[in-house]
Coordinates of C-alpha atoms and ligand atoms in Angstrom, one line a residue:
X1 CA 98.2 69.3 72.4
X2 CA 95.6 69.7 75.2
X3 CA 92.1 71.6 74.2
X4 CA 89.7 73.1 76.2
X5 CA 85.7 73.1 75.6
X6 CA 84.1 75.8 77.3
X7 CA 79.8 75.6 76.9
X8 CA 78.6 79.4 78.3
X9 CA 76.5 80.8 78.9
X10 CA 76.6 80.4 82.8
X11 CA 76.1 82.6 85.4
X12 CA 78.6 81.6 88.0
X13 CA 77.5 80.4 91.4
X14 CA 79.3 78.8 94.5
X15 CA 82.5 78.8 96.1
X16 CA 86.4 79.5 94.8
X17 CA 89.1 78.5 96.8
X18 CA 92.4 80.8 95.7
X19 CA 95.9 78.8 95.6
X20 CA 99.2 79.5 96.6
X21 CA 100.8 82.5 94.6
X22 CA 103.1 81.5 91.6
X23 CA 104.6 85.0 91.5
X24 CA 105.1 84.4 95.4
X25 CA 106.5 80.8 95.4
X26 CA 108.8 81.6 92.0
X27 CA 111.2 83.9 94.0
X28 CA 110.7 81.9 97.4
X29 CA 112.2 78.8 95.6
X30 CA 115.0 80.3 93.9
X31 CA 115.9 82.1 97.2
X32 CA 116.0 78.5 98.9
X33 CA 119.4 78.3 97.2
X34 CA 120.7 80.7 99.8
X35 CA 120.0 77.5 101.8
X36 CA 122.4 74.6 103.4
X37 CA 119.5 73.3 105.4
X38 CA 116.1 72.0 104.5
X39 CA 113.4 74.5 103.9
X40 CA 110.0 73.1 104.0
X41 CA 106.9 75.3 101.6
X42 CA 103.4 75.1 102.1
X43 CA 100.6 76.1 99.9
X44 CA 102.9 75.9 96.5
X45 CA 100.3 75.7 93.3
X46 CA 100.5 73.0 91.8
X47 CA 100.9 75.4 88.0
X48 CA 103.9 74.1 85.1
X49 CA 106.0 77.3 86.4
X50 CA 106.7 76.1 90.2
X51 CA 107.5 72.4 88.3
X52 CA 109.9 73.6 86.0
X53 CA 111.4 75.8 88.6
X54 CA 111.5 72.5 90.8
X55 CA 113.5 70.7 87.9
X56 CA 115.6 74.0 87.6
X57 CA 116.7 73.6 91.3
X58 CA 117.2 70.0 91.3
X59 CA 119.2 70.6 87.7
X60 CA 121.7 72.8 90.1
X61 CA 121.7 69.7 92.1
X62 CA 119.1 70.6 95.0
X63 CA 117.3 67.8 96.6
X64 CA 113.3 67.9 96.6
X65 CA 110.8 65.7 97.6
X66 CA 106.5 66.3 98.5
X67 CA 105.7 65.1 101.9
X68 CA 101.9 65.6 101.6
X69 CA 101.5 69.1 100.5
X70 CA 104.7 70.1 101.5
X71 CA 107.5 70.8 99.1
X72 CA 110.8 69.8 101.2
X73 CA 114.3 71.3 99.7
X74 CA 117.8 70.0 100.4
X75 CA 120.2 72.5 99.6
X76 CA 123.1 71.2 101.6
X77 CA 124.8 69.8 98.8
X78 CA 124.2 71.8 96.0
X79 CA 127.0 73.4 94.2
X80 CA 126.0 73.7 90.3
X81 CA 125.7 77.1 89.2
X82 CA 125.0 76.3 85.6
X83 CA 120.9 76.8 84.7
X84 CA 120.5 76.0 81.4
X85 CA 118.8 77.2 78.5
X86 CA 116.3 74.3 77.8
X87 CA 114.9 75.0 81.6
X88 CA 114.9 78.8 81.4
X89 CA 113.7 79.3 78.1
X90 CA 110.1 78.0 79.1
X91 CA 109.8 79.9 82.2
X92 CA 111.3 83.5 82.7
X93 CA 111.8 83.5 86.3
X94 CA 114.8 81.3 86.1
X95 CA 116.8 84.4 86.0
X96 CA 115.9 84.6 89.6
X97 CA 118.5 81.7 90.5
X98 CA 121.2 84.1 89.7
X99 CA 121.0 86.7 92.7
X100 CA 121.7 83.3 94.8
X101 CA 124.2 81.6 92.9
X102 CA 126.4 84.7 93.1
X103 CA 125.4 85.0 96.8
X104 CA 126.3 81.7 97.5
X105 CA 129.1 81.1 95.2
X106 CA 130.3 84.4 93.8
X107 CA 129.3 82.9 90.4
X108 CA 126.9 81.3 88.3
X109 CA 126.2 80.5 84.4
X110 CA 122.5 81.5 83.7
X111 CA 120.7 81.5 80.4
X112 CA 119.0 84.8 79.5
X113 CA 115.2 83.7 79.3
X114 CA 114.8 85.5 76.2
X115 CA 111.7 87.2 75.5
X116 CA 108.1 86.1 75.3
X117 CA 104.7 86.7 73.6
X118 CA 104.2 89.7 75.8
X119 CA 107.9 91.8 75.3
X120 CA 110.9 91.6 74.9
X121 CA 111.8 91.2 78.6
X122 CA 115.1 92.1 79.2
X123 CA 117.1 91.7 82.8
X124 CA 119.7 94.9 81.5
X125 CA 118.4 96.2 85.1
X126 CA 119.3 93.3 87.0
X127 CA 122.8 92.9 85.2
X128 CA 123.2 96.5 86.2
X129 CA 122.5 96.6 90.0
X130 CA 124.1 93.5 90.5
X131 CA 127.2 95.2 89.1
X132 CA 127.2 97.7 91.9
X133 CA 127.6 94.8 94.7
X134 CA 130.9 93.6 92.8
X135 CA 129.4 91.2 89.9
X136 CA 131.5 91.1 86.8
X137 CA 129.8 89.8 83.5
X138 CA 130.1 88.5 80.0
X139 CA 127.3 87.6 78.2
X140 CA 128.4 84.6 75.3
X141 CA 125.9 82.6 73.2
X142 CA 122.6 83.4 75.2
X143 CA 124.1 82.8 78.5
X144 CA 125.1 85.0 81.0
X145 CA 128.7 84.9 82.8
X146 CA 128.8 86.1 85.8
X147 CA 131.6 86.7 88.5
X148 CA 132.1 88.3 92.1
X149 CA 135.3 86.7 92.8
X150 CA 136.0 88.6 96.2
X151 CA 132.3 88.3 96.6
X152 CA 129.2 90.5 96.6
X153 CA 130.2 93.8 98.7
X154 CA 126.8 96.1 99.7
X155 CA 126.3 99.3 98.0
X156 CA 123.3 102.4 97.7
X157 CA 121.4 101.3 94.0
X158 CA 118.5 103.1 93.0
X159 CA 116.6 101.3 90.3
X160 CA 116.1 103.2 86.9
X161 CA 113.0 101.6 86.4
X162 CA 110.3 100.1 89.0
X163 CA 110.8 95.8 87.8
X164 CA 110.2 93.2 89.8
X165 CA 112.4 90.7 88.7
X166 CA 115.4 93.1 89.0
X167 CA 113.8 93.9 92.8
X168 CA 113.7 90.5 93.8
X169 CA 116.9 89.4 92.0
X170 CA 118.9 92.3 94.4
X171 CA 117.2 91.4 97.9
X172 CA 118.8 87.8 97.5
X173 CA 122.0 88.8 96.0
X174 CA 122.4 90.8 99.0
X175 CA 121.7 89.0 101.9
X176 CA 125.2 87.4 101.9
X177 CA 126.7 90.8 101.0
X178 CA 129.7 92.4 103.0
X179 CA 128.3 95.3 104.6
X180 CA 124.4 96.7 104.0
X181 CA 122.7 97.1 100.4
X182 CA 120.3 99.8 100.3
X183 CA 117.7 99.4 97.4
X184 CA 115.6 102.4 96.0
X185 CA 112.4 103.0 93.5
X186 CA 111.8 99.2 94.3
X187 CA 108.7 97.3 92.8
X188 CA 106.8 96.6 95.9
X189 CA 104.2 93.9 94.6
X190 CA 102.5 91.7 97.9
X191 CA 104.9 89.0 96.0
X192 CA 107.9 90.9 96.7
X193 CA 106.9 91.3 100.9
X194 CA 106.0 87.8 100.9
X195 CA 109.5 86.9 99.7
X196 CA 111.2 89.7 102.1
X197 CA 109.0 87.9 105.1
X198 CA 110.5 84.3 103.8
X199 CA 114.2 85.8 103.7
X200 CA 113.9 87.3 107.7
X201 CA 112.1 83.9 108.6
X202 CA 115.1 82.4 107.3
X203 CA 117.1 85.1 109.6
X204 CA 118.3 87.5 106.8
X205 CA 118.5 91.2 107.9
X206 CA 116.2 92.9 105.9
X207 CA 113.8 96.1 106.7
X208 CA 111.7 98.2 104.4
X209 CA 113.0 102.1 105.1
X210 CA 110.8 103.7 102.7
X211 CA 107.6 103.4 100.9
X212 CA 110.1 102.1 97.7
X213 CA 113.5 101.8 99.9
X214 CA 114.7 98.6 101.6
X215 CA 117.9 98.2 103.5
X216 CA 119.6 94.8 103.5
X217 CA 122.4 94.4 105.8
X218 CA 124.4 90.8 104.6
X219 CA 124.6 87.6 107.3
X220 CA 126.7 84.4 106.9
X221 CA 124.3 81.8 106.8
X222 CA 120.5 81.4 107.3
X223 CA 117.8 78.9 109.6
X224 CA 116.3 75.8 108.2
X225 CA 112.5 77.1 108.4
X226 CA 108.8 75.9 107.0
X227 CA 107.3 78.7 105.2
X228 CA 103.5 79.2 103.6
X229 CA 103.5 81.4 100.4
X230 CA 100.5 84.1 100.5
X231 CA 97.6 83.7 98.1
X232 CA 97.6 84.1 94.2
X233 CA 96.1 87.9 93.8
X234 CA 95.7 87.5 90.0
X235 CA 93.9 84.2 90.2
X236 CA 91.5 86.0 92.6
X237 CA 91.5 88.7 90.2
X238 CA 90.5 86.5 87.7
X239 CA 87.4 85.0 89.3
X240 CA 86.3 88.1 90.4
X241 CA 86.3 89.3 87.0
X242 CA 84.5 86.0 86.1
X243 CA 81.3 86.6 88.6
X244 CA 81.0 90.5 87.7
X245 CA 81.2 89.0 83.8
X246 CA 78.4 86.5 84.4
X247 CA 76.2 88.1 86.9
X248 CA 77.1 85.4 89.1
X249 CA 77.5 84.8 93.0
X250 CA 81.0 83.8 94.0
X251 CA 82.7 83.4 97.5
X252 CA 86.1 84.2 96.8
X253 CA 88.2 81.8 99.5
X254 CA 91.6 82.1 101.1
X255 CA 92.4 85.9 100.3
X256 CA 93.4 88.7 102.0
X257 CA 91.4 91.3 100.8
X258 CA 93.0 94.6 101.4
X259 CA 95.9 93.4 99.3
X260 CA 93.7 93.5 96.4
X261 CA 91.8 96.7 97.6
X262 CA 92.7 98.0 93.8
X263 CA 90.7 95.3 92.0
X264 CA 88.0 95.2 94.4
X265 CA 87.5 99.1 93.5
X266 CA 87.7 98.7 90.2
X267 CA 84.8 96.3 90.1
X268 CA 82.4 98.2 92.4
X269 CA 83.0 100.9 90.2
X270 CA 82.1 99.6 87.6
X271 CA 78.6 97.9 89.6
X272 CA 79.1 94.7 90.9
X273 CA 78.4 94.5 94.6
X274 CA 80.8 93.5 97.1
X275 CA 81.3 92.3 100.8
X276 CA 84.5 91.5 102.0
X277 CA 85.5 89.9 105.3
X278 CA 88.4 88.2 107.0
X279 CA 89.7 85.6 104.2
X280 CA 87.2 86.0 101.9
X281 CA 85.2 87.8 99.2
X282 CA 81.6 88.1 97.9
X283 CA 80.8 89.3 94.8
X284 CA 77.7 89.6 93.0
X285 CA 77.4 90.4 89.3
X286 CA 75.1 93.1 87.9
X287 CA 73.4 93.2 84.7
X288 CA 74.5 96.7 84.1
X289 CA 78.2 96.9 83.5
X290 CA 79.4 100.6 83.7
X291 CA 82.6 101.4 81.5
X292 CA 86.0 102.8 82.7
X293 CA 89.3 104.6 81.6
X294 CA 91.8 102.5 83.2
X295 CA 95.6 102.0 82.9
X296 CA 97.9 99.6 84.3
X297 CA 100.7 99.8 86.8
X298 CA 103.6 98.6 88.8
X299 CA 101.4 98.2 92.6
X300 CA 99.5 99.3 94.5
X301 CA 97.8 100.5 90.7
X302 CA 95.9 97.9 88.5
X303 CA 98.1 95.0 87.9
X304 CA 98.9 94.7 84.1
X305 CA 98.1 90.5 84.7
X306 CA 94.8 91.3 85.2
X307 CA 94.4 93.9 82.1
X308 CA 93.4 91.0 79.3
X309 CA 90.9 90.1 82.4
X310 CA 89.3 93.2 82.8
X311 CA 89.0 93.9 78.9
X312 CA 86.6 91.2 78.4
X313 CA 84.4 92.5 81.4
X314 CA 84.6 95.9 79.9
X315 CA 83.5 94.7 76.4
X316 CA 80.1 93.8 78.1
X317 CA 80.2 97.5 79.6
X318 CA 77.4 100.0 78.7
X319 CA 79.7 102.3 76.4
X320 CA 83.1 102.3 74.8
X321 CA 86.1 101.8 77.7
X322 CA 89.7 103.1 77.2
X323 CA 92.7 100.7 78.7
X324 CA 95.9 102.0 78.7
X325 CA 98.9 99.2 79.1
X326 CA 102.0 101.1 80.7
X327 CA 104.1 98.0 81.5
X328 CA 104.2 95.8 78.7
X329 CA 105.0 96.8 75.0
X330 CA 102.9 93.9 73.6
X331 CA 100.6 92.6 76.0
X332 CA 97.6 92.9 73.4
X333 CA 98.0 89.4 71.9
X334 CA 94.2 88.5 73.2
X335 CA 92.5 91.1 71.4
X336 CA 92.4 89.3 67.9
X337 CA 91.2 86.4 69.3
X338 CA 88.4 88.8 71.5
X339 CA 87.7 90.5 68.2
X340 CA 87.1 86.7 66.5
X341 CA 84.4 86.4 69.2
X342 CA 82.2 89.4 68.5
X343 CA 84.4 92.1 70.3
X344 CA 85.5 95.5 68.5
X345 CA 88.6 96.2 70.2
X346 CA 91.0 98.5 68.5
X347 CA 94.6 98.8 69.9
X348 CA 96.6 102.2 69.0
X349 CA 100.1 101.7 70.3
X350 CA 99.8 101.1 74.2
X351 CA 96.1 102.0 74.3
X352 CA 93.3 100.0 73.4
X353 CA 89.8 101.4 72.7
X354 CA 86.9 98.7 73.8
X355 CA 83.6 99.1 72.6
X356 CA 80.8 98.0 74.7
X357 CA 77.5 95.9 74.7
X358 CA 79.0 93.1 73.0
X359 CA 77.9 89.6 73.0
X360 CA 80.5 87.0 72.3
X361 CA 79.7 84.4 69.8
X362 CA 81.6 81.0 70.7
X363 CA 84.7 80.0 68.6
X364 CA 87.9 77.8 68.0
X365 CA 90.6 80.4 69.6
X366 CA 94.0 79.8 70.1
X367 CA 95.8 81.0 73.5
X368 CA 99.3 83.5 73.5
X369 CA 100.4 83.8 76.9
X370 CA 99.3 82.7 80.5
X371 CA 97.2 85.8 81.2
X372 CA 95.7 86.4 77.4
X373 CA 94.2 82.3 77.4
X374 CA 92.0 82.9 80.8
X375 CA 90.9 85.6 79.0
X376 CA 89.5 83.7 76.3
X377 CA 87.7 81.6 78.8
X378 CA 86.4 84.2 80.5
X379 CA 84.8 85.2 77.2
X380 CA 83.4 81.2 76.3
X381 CA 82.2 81.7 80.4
X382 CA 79.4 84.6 78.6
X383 CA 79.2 83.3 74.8
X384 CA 76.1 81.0 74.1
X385 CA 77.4 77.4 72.8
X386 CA 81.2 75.9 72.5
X387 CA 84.3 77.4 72.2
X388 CA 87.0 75.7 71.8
X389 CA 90.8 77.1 73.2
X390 CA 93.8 75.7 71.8
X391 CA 97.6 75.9 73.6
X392 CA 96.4 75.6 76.7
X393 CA 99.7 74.8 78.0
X394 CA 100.0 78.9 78.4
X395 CA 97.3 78.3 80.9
X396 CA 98.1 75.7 83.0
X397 CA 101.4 77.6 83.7
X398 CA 99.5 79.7 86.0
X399 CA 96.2 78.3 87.3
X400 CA 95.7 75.7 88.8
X401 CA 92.5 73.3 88.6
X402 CA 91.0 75.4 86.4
X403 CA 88.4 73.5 85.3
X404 CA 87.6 71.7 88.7
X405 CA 87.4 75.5 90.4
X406 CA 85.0 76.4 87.4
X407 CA 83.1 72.9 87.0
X408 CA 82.2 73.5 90.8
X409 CA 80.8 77.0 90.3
X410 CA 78.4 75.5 87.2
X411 CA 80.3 76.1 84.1
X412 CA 80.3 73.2 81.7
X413 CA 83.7 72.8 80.8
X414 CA 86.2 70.0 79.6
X415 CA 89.6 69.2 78.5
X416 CA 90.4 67.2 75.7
X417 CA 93.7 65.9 74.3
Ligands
EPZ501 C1 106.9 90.0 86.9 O1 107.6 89.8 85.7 C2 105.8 88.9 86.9 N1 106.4 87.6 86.8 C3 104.9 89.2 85.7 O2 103.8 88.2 85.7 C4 104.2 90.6 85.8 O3 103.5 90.8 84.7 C5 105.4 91.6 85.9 O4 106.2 91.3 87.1 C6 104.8 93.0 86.2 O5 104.1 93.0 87.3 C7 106.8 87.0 87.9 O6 106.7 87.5 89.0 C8 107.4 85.6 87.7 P1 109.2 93.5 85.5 P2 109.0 90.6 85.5 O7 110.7 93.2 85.7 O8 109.7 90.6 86.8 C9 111.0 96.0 81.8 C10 102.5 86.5 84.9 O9 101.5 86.6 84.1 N2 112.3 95.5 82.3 O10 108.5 94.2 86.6 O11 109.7 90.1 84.3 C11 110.1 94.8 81.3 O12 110.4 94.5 80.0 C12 103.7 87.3 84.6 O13 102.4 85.9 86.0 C13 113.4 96.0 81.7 O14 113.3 96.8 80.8 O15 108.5 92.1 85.2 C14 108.7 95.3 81.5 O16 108.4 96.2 80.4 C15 103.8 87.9 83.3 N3 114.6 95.6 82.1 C16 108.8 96.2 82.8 O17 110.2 96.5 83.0 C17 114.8 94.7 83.1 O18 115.9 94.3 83.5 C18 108.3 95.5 84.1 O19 109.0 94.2 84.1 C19 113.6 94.1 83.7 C20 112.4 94.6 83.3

């Protein structure tokens, strides 16, 4: 298994270019199943998640091939609706496929992903609006059965709880619906509009009716098009939180900057200085880190994938910092590894006290999830000497180049096998 070596401390100085968004391209790719035609997507990150979603599509027979940058997909003659367990169990968005399979088909066999280091994860929300547009299901030995057999007929479903799976899951399913879906108390992450944009490109019917209501009225068939997913916010996120850490000077490229207006308040408020123009940011650390009560939530509030993030900048703080996580039930899984490094970090249920003016101490960590192992890096980015992160498999599911994007900014930093 694949190590990292991370030699801090650096202060961080240059230029980031931000990738493609791999909550954006997730949904995007499972919606090309709505597809006879070719779809052609730009700007896809080149992260483990869009691969094995890739080899998910071409297990339910979709044809792909690169043409430079480009991902070109061939749906015209795919007709599996089977997506199997050894695909879905290592990346949770392959419940996405289902809203198109029944769309498409009016059934489909997916495996429930199961649940991960952060939760349990359930999709009981997803199984439940897709009932109201006609779906019928079973769910036998992981997998779940499902069946529209007149096909998916529109109906008024207001979510229970704000997910955005379960939102994305819907918009698809009901694009081929008889009749109009409306959809309220939706999640309405920048991920979610960019996937909306992709489905009226494609010629759906969609329009948002409400700050949290969108109304979907169902078409036959949809365009061949060429698409470009928007920019990955958490990445951003994350090397944002990596200049204020370091007291560095970054020029955050390729960003749209008042869809992370959030983040960017966050970190003024709590003193780094910051100039924003078209497609980019600039951000200059400050010695003096001031601390904050924070919490996170579904958007436009603080994203919980940037919460492990922001607790390692607000161990450096100036006094003790309260985060509250209001999504997950276990998305603390980096704090023994932060603690192994000099933090004092104590978690109470959902809320995690940090205490402040630490300095972390290098050391041989081990990664959890996708957001907690960029965490630990951020942490080797301010501790003098070399840490060493194991499983970092967990991180190359979601950024991509890591190293390269931090060598070029003066980190010393390598991978080893
Ligand atoms: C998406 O996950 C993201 N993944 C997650 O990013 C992100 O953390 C999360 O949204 C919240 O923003 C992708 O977009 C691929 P949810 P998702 O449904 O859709 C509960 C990353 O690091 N819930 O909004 O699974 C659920 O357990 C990943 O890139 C139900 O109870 O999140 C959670 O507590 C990690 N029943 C809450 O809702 C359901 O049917 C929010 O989940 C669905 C969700």
């Amino acid at each position: 298994m694949q190590k990292l070596e991370v030699f801090g401390a650096k202060k961080l100085k240059g230029q980031i270019y931000i990738s493609g968004s791999k909550n954006a391209s997730l949904p995007i790719l499972a919606a090309t199943l709505l597809s006879r035609k070719e779809i052609t997507l730009k700007n896809l990150p080149k992260v483990k998640d869009i691969e094995t979603m890739i080899n998910l599509l071409q297990s339910l027979g979709s044809i792909t091939k690169f043409e430079g940058q480009s991902l070109v997909v061939d749906n015209s003659k795919q007709k599996k609706i089977f997506a199997s367990y050894n695909l879905v169990k290592t990346m949770r968005a392959g419940i996405l496929v289902l809203g198109p399979l029944l769309a498409k088909f009016g059934n489909a066999k997916v495996s429930l992903p199961g649940g991960c280091a952060i939760g349990t994860r359930p999709v009981d929300i997803h199984l439940k609006a897709l009932s109201k547009l006609g779906v019928k299901f079973q769910i036998l030995n992981g997998y779940v059965y499902a069946n529209a057999s007149k096909g998916l007929v529109g109906a008024n479903i207001t979510f229970p709880k704000i997910s955005v799976g379960a939102t994305e899951n819907l918009i698809i399913a009901a694009c081929f619906a008889k009749g109009s879906t409306i959809l309220k108390n939706c999640a309405i992450e920048p991920e979610i509009k960019d996937l909306v944009n992709f489905l009226i490109k494609m010629g759906c019917k969609i329009k948002w009716i409400g700050k949290r209501s969108i109304k979907i009225s169902g078409v036959k068939e949809v365009k061949e098009i060429s698409y470009s997913v928007m920019f990955d916010r958490i990445e951003a996120g994350t090397y944002l939180i990596a200049a204020a850490l370091t007291e560095g000077n970054l020029q955050i490229k390729n960003v749209i900057p008042n869809i992370i207006k959030t983040e960017l308040n966050i970190l003024k408020k709590i003193g780094a200085k910051i100039k924003v123009s078209r497609n980019k940011v600039n951000i200059i650390g400050k010695k003096k880190i001031k601390s904050l009560k924070i919490k996170t939530s579904p958007y436009p509030g603080f994203p919980t994938d940037l919460q492990a993030q922001i607790m390692v900048l607000l161990c450096k703080a100036n006094k003790k910092s309260i985060i509250r996580e209001d999504i997950f039930e276990n998305r603390f899984m980096h704090v023994a590894e932060l603690n192994r490094m000099g933090a004092q970090i104590l978690t109470k249920g959902n809320k995690a006290l940090v205490k402040g003016n630490i300095n972390f101490v290098p050391a041989e960590l081990m990664a959890t999830d996708l957001r907690a192992s960029v965490s630990l890096v951020l942490a080797a980015l301010t501790a003098k000497g070399k840490s060493v992160i194991n499983r970092i498999y967990h991180l190359d599911r979601g950024y991509e180049n890591i190293e390269k994007k931090l060598k070029k900014v003066g980190v010393k930093i390598r991978r080893i096998n």
